CSV table of C-alpha atoms in Angstrom, one decimal:
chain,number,residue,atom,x,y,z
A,1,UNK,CA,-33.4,-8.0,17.9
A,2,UNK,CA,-31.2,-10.3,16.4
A,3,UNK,CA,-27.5,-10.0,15.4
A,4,UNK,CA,-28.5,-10.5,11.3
A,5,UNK,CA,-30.8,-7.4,11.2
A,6,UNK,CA,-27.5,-5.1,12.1
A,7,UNK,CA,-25.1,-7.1,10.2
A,8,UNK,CA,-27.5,-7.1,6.5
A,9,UNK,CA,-27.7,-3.7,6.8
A,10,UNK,CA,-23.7,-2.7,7.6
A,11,UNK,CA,-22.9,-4.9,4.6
A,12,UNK,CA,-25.5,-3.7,2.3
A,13,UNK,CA,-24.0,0.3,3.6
A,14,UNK,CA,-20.6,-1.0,3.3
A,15,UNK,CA,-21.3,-2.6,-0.9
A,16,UNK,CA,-22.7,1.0,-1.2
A,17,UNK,CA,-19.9,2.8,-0.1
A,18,UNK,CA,-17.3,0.3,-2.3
A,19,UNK,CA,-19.8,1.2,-5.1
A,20,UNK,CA,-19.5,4.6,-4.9
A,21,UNK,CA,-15.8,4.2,-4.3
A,22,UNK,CA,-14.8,2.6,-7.2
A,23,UNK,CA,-17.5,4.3,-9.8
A,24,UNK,CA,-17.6,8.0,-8.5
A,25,UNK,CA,-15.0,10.6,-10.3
A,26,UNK,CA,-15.8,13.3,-8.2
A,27,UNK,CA,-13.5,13.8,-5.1
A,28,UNK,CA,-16.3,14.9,-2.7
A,29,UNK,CA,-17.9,12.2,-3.6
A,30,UNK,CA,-15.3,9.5,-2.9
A,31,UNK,CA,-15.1,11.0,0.2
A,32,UNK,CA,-18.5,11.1,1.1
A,33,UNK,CA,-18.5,6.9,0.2
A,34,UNK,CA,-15.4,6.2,2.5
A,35,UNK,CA,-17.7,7.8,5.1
A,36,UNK,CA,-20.3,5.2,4.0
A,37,UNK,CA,-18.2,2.6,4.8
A,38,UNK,CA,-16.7,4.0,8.0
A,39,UNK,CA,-20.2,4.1,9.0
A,40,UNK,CA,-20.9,0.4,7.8
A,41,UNK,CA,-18.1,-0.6,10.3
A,42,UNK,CA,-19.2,1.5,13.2
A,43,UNK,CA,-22.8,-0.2,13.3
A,44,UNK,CA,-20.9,-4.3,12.9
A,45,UNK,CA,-19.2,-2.9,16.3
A,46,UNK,CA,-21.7,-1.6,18.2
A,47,UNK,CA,-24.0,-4.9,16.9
A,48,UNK,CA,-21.6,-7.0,17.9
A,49,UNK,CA,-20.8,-5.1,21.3
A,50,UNK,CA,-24.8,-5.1,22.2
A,51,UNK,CA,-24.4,-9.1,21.1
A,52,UNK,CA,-21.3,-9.5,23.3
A,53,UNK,CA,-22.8,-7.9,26.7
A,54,UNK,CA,-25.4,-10.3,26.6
A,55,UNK,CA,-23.5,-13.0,27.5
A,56,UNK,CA,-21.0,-11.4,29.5
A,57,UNK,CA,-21.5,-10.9,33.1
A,58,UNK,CA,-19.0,-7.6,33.0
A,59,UNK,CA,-19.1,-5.6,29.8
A,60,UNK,CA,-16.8,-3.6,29.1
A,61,UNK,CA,-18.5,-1.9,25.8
A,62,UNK,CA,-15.2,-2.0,23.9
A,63,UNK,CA,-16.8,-2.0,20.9
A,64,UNK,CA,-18.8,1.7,21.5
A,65,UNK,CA,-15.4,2.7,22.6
A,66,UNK,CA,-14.1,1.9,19.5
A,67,UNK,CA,-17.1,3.4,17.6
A,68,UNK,CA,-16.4,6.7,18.9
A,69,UNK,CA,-12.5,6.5,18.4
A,70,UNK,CA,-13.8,5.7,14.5
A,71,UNK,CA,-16.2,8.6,14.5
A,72,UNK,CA,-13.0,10.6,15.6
A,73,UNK,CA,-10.7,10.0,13.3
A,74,UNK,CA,-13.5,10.1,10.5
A,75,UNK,CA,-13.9,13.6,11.6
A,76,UNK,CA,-10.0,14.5,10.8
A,77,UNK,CA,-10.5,12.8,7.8
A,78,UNK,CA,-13.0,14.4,6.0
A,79,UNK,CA,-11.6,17.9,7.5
A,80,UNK,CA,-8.3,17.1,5.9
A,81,UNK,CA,-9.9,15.5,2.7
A,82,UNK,CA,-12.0,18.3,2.0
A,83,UNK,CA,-9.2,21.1,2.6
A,84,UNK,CA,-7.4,18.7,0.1
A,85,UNK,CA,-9.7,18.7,-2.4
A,86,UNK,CA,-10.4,22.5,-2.1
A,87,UNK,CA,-6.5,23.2,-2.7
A,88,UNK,CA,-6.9,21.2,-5.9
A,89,UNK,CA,-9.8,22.3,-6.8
A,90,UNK,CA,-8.5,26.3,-6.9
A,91,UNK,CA,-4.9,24.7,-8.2
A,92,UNK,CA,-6.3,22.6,-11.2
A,93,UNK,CA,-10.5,23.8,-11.6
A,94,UNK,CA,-11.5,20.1,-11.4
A,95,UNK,CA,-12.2,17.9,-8.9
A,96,UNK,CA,-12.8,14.5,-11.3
A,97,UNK,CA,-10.0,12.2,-10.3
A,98,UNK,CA,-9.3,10.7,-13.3
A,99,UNK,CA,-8.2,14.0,-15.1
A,100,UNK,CA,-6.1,15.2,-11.8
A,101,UNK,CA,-4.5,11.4,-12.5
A,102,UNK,CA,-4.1,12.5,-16.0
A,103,UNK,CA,-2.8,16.1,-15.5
A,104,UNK,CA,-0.5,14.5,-13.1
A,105,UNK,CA,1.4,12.1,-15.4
A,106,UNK,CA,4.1,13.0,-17.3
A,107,UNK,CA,5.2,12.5,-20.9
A,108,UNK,CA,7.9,9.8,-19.7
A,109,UNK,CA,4.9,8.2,-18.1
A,110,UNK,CA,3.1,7.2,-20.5
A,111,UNK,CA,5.5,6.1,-23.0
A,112,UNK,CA,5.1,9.0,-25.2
A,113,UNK,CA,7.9,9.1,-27.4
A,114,UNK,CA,6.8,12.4,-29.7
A,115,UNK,CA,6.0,14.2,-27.1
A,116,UNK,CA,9.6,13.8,-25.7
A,117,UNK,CA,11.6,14.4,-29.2
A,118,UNK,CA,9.1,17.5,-29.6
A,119,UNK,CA,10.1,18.6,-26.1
A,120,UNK,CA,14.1,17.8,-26.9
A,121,UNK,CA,14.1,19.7,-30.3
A,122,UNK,CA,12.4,22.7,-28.4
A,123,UNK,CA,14.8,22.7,-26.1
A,124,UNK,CA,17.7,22.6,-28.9
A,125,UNK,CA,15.9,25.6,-30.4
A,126,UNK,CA,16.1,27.4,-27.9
A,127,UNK,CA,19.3,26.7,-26.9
């Protein structure tokens, strides 16, 4: 087989991963694209190993090794991304990312001047 076949299909997983990257709102989502990508890289490495041993007289299969270092710590990742997003999820009831980037922002963030004299004169009412 030859080296293109692998290497088409890793970029056309890896373009669909950045897609879903960049136009998904939903956390799990996002995660679930990363993963894409992750996997994208792992099959340009063990292409290019396979490609490698060829026309080596001593393989060393580094790049399987490094495939299942990837697959590792893709593993922690989505355990710790998905415990992330469940924490948020019970925390704020959403898990779209542009209203957690909005809920997170503060009225000196955006250059929200009302909202800041409304919060001041509060605070001198109570006071």
């Amino acid at each position: 087989m030859h080296l293109a076949y692998p290497a088409v299909l890793s970029a056309l997983l890896f373009s669909t991963g950045l897609y879903g990257v960049l136009a998904r709102r939903n956390a799990i989502l996002v995660l679930m694209s990363v993963e894409l990508m992750l996997n994208a890289v792992n099959l340009d490495l063990v292409a290019f190993d396979v490609w490698l041993s060829r026309t080596a007289t001593e393989t060393l299969h580094s790049g399987q090794a490094l495939t299942l270092f990837t697959i590792a710590i893709a593993a922690a990742e989505i355990g710790i991304g998905l415990a992330i997003v469940l924490a948020v999820y019970r925390n704020r009831g959403t898990s779209d990312i542009d209203r957690l980037r909005d809920a997170a922002e503060g009225p000196d963030d955006d250059g929200d001047t009302a909202a800041t004299a409304r919060a001041a004169e509060k605070a001198e009412a109570t006071a």
